[in-house]
Short mmCIF file of C-alpha atoms in Angstrom, two decimals:
data_model
loop_
_atom_site.label_atom_id
_atom_site.label_comp_id
_atom_site.label_asym_id
_atom_site.label_seq_id
_atom_site.Cartn_x
_atom_site.Cartn_y
_atom_site.Cartn_z
CA MET A 1 0.02 -0.02 0.00
CA LEU A 2 2.85 2.34 0.86
CA PHE A 3 4.54 1.67 -2.46
CA ILE A 4 1.37 2.39 -4.38
CA ALA A 5 0.87 5.76 -2.54
CA LEU A 6 4.51 6.71 -3.17
CA GLY A 7 4.10 5.74 -6.87
CA VAL A 8 0.99 7.85 -7.35
CA SER A 9 2.65 10.76 -5.53
CA ALA A 10 5.73 10.49 -7.79
CA VAL A 11 3.53 10.49 -10.92
CA LEU A 12 1.64 13.58 -9.69
CA VAL A 13 4.82 15.48 -8.84
CA PHE A 14 6.34 14.56 -12.24
CA GLY A 15 3.17 15.76 -14.04
CA VAL A 16 3.06 19.09 -12.23
CA TRP A 17 6.79 19.63 -12.87
CA LYS A 18 6.35 18.83 -16.59
CA GLY A 19 3.33 21.15 -16.91
CA LYS A 20 5.25 24.07 -15.37
CA THR A 21 8.12 23.44 -17.69
CA ARG A 22 5.85 23.50 -20.78
CA THR A 23 4.11 26.69 -19.54
CA ALA A 24 7.45 28.43 -19.06
CA GLN A 25 8.48 27.51 -22.61
CA GLN A 26 5.25 28.80 -24.26
CA PRO A 27 5.29 32.52 -25.35
CA ALA A 28 3.09 34.76 -23.30
CA PRO A 29 -0.14 35.79 -25.05
CA ALA A 30 0.66 39.44 -24.30
CA ALA A 31 3.60 39.22 -26.71
CA ALA A 32 1.11 39.55 -29.59
CA LEU A 33 0.03 42.97 -28.15
CA PRO A 34 3.22 44.63 -26.94
CA ASP A 35 1.52 47.67 -25.28
CA ALA A 36 -2.16 46.88 -25.04
CA GLU A 37 -3.47 44.73 -22.18
CA MET A 38 -6.65 43.89 -24.05
CA LYS A 39 -7.85 44.09 -27.64
CA LEU A 40 -11.46 43.92 -28.74
CA THR A 41 -13.21 43.94 -32.07
CA ASP A 42 -16.71 45.20 -32.69
CA MET A 43 -16.80 46.87 -29.27
CA GLU A 44 -20.00 48.52 -27.93
CA PHE A 45 -20.34 50.40 -24.64
CA THR A 46 -23.42 52.20 -23.36
CA GLU A 47 -23.23 54.76 -20.53
CA MET A 48 -26.34 54.88 -18.34
CA GLN A 49 -27.29 57.86 -16.14
CA GLU A 50 -30.34 57.72 -13.84
CA GLY A 51 -31.59 54.60 -15.67
CA LYS A 52 -31.49 56.26 -19.12
CA ARG A 53 -29.00 55.89 -21.91
CA ALA A 54 -26.65 58.85 -21.99
CA TRP A 55 -24.52 57.65 -24.91
CA THR A 56 -23.43 54.57 -26.83
CA LEU A 57 -19.91 54.09 -28.13
CA ARG A 58 -19.15 51.66 -30.94
CA ALA A 59 -15.71 50.87 -32.43
CA SER A 60 -14.51 48.37 -34.95
CA GLU A 61 -11.41 47.86 -32.74
CA ALA A 62 -10.51 48.87 -29.22
CA GLU A 63 -7.11 48.48 -27.50
CA TYR A 64 -7.00 49.04 -23.76
CA PHE A 65 -3.81 50.46 -22.15
CA GLN A 66 -4.10 49.96 -18.39
CA ASP A 67 -1.04 52.10 -17.41
CA GLU A 68 -2.56 55.10 -19.19
CA GLN A 69 -6.26 54.18 -18.34
CA LYS A 70 -7.27 54.73 -21.96
CA THR A 71 -8.73 52.86 -24.81
CA ALA A 72 -7.54 53.55 -28.40
CA LEU A 73 -10.43 53.28 -30.89
CA LYS A 74 -10.77 52.68 -34.63
CA ALA A 75 -13.88 53.46 -36.79
CA VAL A 76 -15.60 55.22 -33.94
CA ARG A 77 -19.44 55.84 -33.78
CA ILE A 78 -20.91 57.62 -30.76
CA THR A 79 -24.62 58.25 -30.32
CA PHE A 80 -25.63 60.89 -27.69
CA PHE A 81 -29.24 60.53 -26.52
CA LEU A 82 -30.99 63.86 -25.90
CA SER A 83 -33.83 64.38 -23.40
CA ASP A 84 -36.39 65.18 -26.14
CA GLY A 85 -35.69 61.89 -28.01
CA ASP A 86 -33.40 63.35 -30.63
CA GLU A 87 -29.85 61.98 -31.10
CA ILE A 88 -26.42 63.36 -32.00
CA ARG A 89 -24.31 60.94 -34.00
CA LEU A 90 -20.54 61.52 -33.97
CA GLU A 91 -18.28 59.47 -36.22
CA SER A 92 -14.53 59.39 -36.98
CA ASN A 93 -11.78 57.03 -38.11
CA ALA A 94 -9.93 57.18 -34.77
CA GLY A 95 -10.32 58.13 -31.11
CA ILE A 96 -9.52 57.57 -27.45
CA LEU A 97 -11.83 56.81 -24.47
CA TYR A 98 -10.35 57.76 -21.11
CA ALA A 99 -11.41 55.14 -18.56
CA GLY A 100 -11.38 57.24 -15.43
CA SER A 101 -13.20 60.34 -16.68
CA LYS A 102 -15.19 58.71 -19.58
CA ASN A 103 -14.03 61.65 -21.76
CA ILE A 104 -13.70 60.88 -25.44
CA GLU A 105 -11.49 62.42 -28.13
CA VAL A 106 -12.08 61.68 -31.83
CA TRP A 107 -10.11 62.73 -34.95
CA ASP A 108 -9.50 61.92 -38.64
CA SER A 109 -12.62 62.76 -40.69
CA VAL A 110 -14.96 63.74 -37.84
CA ARG A 111 -18.64 63.97 -38.87
CA ALA A 112 -21.58 64.78 -36.66
CA SER A 113 -25.29 64.41 -37.48
CA LEU A 114 -27.28 66.90 -35.38
CA PRO A 115 -31.00 67.19 -34.81
CA ARG A 116 -33.15 68.77 -37.54
CA GLY A 117 -30.90 67.56 -40.32
CA TYR A 118 -27.72 69.48 -39.66
CA GLU A 119 -24.35 67.89 -40.53
CA LEU A 120 -21.06 69.04 -39.06
CA THR A 121 -17.54 68.19 -40.28
CA THR A 122 -14.17 68.93 -38.64
CA THR A 123 -10.77 67.25 -38.07
CA ARG A 124 -11.00 66.79 -34.28
CA ALA A 125 -13.63 66.87 -31.54
CA ALA A 126 -13.90 65.98 -27.87
CA TYR A 127 -16.62 65.00 -25.36
CA ASP A 128 -16.31 66.12 -21.76
CA HIS A 129 -18.36 63.57 -19.81
CA GLN A 130 -18.68 65.65 -16.60
CA LYS A 131 -19.84 68.76 -18.39
CA ARG A 132 -21.82 66.78 -21.02
CA LEU A 133 -20.20 68.97 -23.67
CA ILE A 134 -19.19 68.09 -27.23
CA SER A 135 -16.58 70.58 -28.63
CA SER A 136 -14.05 71.22 -31.32
CA GLU A 137 -11.28 73.78 -31.29
CA MET A 138 -10.61 73.10 -34.96
CA PRO A 139 -12.23 74.75 -37.98
CA ILE A 140 -15.74 73.34 -38.60
CA ARG A 141 -18.37 73.42 -41.35
CA LEU A 142 -22.09 73.04 -40.53
CA ASN A 143 -24.48 72.23 -43.38
CA GLY A 144 -28.24 72.42 -43.15
CA SER A 145 -31.08 72.45 -45.61
CA ASP A 146 -30.91 76.22 -45.96
CA VAL A 147 -27.67 77.27 -44.37
CA VAL A 148 -23.93 76.64 -44.43
CA LEU A 149 -21.88 77.91 -41.53
CA GLU A 150 -18.09 77.92 -41.07
CA GLY A 151 -16.16 78.85 -37.93
CA SER A 152 -12.93 78.26 -35.92
CA ARG A 153 -14.54 76.41 -32.96
CA TRP A 154 -17.81 74.90 -31.81
CA HIS A 155 -19.39 73.36 -28.76
CA TYR A 156 -22.77 71.67 -28.04
CA ARG A 157 -24.07 71.59 -24.44
CA ILE A 158 -26.12 68.36 -24.30
CA SER A 159 -28.01 69.29 -21.13
CA ASP A 160 -29.24 72.55 -22.71
CA GLU A 161 -29.46 71.20 -26.27
CA ALA A 162 -27.67 74.41 -27.41
CA ALA A 163 -24.88 74.85 -29.91
CA VAL A 164 -22.41 77.75 -30.19
CA LEU A 165 -20.24 78.48 -33.23
CA GLU A 166 -17.41 81.02 -32.74
CA GLY A 167 -14.35 82.49 -34.40
CA GLY A 168 -14.57 84.19 -37.76
CA VAL A 169 -18.01 82.76 -38.53
CA LYS A 170 -19.16 82.81 -42.12
CA ALA A 171 -22.69 82.02 -43.22
CA SER A 172 -24.36 81.24 -46.47
CA LEU A 173 -28.14 81.19 -46.59
CA SER A 174 -30.46 79.91 -49.36
CA PHE A 175 -34.11 80.83 -49.17
CA LEU A 176 -36.34 78.33 -50.88
CA PRO A 177 -39.85 79.42 -52.08
CA LYS A 178 -42.71 78.21 -49.95
CA GLN A 179 -44.43 75.06 -51.09
CA GLY A 180 -47.36 75.63 -53.41
CA LYS A 181 -46.02 78.97 -54.71
CA THR A 182 -44.05 79.23 -57.90
CA THR A 183 -41.80 82.03 -58.90
CA SER A 184 -41.34 82.76 -62.57
CA VAL A 185 -39.13 85.29 -64.27
CA ARG A 186 -40.28 86.75 -67.60
CA PRO A 187 -37.75 88.31 -69.88
CA LYS A 188 -38.53 91.89 -70.89
#
């Protein structure tokens, strides 16, 4: 009986030793991602406030860097939910989500779809989570059905649902005739 117990113990010790040796020889999975602690594809994150959706962030790829508490994003799409049911959609090719503050920066072909059919384009924008403020300190262009605005900077206060465009603002207006009325020009 003693010999059987010693034999089983020896086999177990040998197996544990062999398993540790194999584990030590295998490359660590983190070697594939030299800086990122985690990499996700088709990532989606929804921020809830008081039981309601505040915003949803989607990205085709997300790499989390724990030391810096940030997530690098590719093909970014953020939807901000307004209190009246409208939405603001912000898209870009790249961005960063800061884990601690939940602030977001986006750049590279930034496009925003605003309520009532307005479209905004710029090169860089940011979302301040605590202030609930979307802003850009880069030149912007805002297109609507009857107006085109250009300026040096812009911000949108989500809680007030109010936008401000500043810095050398230029506007182009086009007045369309009211429906049902026709305008004709007769040569003299």
